[in-house]
């Protein structure tokens, strides 16, 4: 299948542990942020999003934190499972309008050890 | 609910040729965006279509063009293929242009030799 994890930062965690994936964004004008998960051979899958008027948002087993002061975004995955193994991308929108033009980060490969 | 589907899944072309990639958007979605993903990189925005018109374009040359049809499906056309065009081409649809996240298909892997 498609390999998207070449030469990417890698995070290796034990099954059941919590994972934290970090992302720095570049444009202080960005007002919408999304985390995507991409498994080998598949397209990016939406996980969770957050707008700049919030600093935290929770989903099922996932939490996104936004620190606008330092332009930092993180994704926390609780009780990490083998199925969480994938490449994770943060994406930002720089225009506050059309959601089509997302700027993606380089990605982090998460490996979960059973 | 049918997700975003793309065809073909894999394609091999020769430098200088032309290629057309196809995308069917998720049911109810009226906006389609195309991205190029090189190996080991994040996707890069090519352009977006809304109501059959281009609605934003990334830093790609004019030989990358597209269409959106009344049923919201879309095509990506690339002329005069170059070796660097080898990549995974992703289509994403959304409920509207704003305030709704993109939902991606599994892409077309294009190899230019």
XYZ file of N, CA and C in Angstrom, chain A residues 21-25 35 71-75 89-91 105:
45
model
N 0.735 14.267 20.179
C 1.369 14.638 18.917
C 1.313 16.156 18.805
N 2.448 16.749 18.522
C 2.553 18.202 18.504
C 2.690 18.755 17.097
N 2.293 19.994 16.963
C 2.347 20.659 15.663
C 2.520 22.154 15.885
N 3.455 22.741 15.154
C 3.629 24.189 15.181
C 3.084 24.750 13.883
N 2.274 25.769 13.977
C 1.782 26.387 12.751
C 2.448 27.739 12.567
N -7.050 18.123 12.658
C -6.162 16.967 12.715
C -6.721 15.879 11.812
N 1.640 29.637 18.881
C 1.251 29.006 17.615
C 1.521 27.508 17.640
N 0.926 26.858 18.620
C 1.156 25.443 18.828
C -0.159 24.702 18.970
N -0.186 23.537 18.382
C -1.378 22.689 18.382
C -0.940 21.303 18.834
N -1.754 20.644 19.631
C -1.429 19.271 19.998
C -2.665 18.391 19.930
N -2.408 17.130 19.677
C -3.460 16.121 19.643
C -3.129 15.081 20.692
N -1.515 14.343 10.630
C -1.231 15.666 10.091
C -2.092 16.704 10.779
N -1.471 17.832 11.108
C -2.278 18.985 11.461
C -2.418 19.840 10.204
N -3.507 20.546 10.125
C -3.743 21.412 8.971
C -4.342 22.715 9.462
N 0.773 20.291 7.718
C 2.105 20.124 8.262
C 2.760 18.887 7.659
